[in-house]
mmCIF file of C-alpha atoms in Angstrom:
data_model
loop_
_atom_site.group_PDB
_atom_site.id
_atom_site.type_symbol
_atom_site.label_atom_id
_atom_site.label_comp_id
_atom_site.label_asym_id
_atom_site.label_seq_id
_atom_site.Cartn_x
_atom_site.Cartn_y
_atom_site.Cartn_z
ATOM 1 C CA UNK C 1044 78.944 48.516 -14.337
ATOM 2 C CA UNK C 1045 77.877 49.794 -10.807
ATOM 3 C CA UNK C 1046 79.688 46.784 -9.112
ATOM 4 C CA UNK C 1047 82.476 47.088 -11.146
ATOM 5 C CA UNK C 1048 83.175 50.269 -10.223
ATOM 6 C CA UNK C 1049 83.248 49.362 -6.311
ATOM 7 C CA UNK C 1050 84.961 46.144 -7.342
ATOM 8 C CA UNK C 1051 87.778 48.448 -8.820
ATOM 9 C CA UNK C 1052 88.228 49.946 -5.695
ATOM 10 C CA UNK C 1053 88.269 47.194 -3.092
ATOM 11 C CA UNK C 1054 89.108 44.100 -5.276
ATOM 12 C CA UNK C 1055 86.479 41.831 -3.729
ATOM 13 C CA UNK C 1056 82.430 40.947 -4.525
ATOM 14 C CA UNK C 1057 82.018 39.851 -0.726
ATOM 15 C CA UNK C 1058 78.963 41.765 0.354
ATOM 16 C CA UNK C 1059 79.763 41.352 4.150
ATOM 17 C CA UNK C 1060 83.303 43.253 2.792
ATOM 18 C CA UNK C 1061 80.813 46.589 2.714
ATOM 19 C CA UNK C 1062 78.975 48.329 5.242
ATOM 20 C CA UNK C 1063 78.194 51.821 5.361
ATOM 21 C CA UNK C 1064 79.187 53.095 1.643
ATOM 22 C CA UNK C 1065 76.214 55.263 1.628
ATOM 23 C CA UNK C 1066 78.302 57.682 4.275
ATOM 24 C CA UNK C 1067 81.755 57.262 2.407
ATOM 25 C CA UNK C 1068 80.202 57.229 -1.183
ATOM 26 C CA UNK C 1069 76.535 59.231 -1.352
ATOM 27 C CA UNK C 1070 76.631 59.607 -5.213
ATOM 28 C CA UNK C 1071 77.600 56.213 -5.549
ATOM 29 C CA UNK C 1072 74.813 54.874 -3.139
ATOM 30 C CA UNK C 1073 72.107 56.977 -4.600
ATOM 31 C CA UNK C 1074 72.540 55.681 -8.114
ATOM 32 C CA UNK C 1075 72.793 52.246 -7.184
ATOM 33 C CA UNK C 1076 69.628 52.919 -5.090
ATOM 34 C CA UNK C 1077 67.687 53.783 -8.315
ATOM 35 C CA UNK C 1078 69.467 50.714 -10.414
ATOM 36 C CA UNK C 1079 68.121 48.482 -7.613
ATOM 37 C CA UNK C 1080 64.961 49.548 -6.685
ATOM 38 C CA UNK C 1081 64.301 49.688 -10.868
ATOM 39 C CA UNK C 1082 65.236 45.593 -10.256
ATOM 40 C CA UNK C 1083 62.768 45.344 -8.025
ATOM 41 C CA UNK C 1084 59.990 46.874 -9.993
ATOM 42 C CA UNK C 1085 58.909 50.344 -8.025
ATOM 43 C CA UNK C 1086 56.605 51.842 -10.052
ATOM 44 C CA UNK C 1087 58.109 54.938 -12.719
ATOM 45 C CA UNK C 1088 61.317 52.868 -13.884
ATOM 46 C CA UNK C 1089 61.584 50.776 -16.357
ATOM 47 C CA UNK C 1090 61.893 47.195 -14.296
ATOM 48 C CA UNK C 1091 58.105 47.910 -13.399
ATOM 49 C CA UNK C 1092 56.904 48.379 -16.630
ATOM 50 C CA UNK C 1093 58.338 44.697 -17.428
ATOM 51 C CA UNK C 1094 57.224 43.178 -14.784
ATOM 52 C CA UNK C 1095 53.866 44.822 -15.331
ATOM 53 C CA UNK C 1096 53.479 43.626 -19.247
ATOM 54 C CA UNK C 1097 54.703 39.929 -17.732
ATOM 55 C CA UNK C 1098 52.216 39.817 -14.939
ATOM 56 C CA UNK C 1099 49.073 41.151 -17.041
ATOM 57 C CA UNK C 1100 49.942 38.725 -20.164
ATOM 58 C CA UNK C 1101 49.899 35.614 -17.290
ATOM 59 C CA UNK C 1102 46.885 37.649 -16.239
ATOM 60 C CA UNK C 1103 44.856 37.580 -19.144
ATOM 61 C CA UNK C 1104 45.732 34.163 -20.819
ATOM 62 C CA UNK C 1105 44.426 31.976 -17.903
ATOM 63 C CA UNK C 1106 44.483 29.033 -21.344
ATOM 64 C CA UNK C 1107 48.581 29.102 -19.878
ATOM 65 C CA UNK C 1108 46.745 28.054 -15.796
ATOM 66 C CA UNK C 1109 47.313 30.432 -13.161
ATOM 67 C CA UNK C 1110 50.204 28.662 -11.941
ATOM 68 C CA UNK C 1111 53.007 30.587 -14.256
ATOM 69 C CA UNK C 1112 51.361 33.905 -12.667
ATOM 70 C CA UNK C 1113 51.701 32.963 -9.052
ATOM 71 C CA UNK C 1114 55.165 31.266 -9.746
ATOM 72 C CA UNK C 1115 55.855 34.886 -11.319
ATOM 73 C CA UNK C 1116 54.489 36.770 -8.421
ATOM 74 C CA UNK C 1117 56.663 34.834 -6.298
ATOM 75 C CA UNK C 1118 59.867 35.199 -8.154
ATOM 76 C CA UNK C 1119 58.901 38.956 -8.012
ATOM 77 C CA UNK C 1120 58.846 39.259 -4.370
ATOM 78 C CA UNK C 1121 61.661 36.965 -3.547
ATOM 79 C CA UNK C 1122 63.969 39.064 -6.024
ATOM 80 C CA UNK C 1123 62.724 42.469 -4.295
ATOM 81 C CA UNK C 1124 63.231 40.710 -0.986
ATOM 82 C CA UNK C 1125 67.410 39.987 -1.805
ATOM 83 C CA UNK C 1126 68.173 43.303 -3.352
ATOM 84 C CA UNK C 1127 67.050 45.194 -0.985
ATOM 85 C CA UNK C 1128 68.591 43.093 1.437
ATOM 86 C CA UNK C 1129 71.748 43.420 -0.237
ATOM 87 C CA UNK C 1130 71.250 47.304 -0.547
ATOM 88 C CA UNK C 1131 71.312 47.258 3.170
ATOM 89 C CA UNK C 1132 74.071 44.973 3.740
ATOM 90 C CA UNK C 1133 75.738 47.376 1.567
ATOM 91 C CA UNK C 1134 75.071 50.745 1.865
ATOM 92 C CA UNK C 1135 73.084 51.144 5.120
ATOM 93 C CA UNK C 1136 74.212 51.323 8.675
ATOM 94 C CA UNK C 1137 77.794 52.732 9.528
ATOM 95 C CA UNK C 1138 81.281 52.146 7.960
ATOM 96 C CA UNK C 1139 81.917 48.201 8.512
ATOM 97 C CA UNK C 1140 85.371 48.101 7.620
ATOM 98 C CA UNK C 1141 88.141 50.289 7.642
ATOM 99 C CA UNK C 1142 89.070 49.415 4.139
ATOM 100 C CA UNK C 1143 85.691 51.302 2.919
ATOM 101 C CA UNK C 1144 86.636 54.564 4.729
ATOM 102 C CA UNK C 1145 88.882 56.460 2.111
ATOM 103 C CA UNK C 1146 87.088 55.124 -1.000
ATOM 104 C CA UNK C 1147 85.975 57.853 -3.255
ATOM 105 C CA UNK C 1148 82.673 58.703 -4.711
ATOM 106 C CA UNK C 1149 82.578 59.072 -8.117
ATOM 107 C CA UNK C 1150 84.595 60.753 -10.214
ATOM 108 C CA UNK C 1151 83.145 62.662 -13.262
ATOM 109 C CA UNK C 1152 83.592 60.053 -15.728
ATOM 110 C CA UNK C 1153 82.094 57.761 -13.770
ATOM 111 C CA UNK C 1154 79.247 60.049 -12.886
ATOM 112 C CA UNK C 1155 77.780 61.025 -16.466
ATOM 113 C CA UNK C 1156 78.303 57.368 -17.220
ATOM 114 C CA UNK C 1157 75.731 56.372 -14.855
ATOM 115 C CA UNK C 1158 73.649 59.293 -15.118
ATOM 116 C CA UNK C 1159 72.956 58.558 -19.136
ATOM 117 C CA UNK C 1160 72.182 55.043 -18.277
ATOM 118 C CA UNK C 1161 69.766 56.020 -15.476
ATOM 119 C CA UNK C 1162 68.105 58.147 -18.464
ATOM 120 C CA UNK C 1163 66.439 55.508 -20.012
ATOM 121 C CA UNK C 1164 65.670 53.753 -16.491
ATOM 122 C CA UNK C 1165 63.512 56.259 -15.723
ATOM 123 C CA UNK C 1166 62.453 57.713 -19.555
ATOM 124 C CA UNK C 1167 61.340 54.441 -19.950
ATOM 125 C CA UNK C 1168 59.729 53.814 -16.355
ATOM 126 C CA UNK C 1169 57.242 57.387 -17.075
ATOM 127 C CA UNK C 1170 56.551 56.915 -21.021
ATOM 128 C CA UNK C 1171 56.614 53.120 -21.880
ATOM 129 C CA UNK C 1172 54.752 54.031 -24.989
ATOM 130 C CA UNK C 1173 58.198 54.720 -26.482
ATOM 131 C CA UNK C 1174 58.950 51.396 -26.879
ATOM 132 C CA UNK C 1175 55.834 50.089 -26.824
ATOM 133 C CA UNK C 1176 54.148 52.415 -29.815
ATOM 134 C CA UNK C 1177 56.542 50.873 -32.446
ATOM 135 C CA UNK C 1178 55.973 47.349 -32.068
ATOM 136 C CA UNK C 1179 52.103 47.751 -31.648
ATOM 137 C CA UNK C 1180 51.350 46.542 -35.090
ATOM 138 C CA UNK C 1181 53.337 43.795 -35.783
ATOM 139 C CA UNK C 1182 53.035 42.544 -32.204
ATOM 140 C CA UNK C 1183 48.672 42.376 -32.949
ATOM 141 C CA UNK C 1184 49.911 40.219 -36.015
ATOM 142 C CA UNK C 1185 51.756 37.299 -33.809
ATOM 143 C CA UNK C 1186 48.739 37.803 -31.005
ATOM 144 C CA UNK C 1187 46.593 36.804 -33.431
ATOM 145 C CA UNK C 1188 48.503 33.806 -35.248
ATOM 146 C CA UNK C 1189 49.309 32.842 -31.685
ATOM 147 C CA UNK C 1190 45.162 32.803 -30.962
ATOM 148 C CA UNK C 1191 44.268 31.101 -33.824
ATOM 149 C CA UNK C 1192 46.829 28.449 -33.412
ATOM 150 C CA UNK C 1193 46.254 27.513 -30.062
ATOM 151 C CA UNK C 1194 42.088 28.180 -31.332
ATOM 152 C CA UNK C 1195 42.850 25.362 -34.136
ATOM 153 C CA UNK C 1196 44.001 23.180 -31.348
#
């Protein structure tokens, strides 16, 4: 959704076509700051608490080797690594082309769209027990099938 709505108004998905959209489209740049650094896991949205739950399940069945955790880790960091890259490429540093110059920010529609999806980005980043709460039953049943199969091993 957020790079369709910049693809709408320059027609291309060439990063090194944008520059600078921070100063031409704050709104825009400050939402797509949140989606991204959610991607990359910051702590309080809801990309950390899945990368959390992955990490500490690798964590805490060493049976699986420690080799899915660090491959994890390092997936984590290289993924961080390119979107904030791209965020800069983006958004930072001023207006690379004149193209980007008269693009608006967002209009209203566009605005509350964004805004309700950033709701459960960060609902779910502060209280993962909303999701969590639910399944905590019948997720302790397939733990403990899982243990005792791999036990009857």
């Amino acid at each position: 959704l957020i790079v369709g709505i910049i693809y709408e108004r320059r027609h291309t998905r060439e990063i090194t076509d944008y520059g600078g959209l921070w100063n031409v489209m704050p709104i825009y740049g400050a939402i797509t700051l949140i989606v991204v650094l959610s991607s990359a896991g910051l702590p309080g949205l809801n990309g950390f608490v899945g990368e959390f739950v992955i990490m500490q399940g690798a964590f805490i069945a060493p049976e699986l080797g420690w080799g899915y955790l660090a491959f994890a880790v390092i997936g984590v960091i290289l993924a961080a690594v390119y979107l904030l890259r791209m965020f800069r490429g983006a958004f930072m540093g001023p207006v690379a082309r004149s193209e980007n110059e008269g693009l608006p920010d967002l209009n209203q529609r566009e605005l509350v769209t964004l805004v309700l999806l950033l709701i459960p980005i960060i609902g779910i980043g502060l209280y993962p027990g909303i999701l969590f709460g639910p399944m905590q039953e019948s997720l302790g049943h397939v733990v403990q099938e899982f243990a005792t199969s791999i036990a009857g091993q």
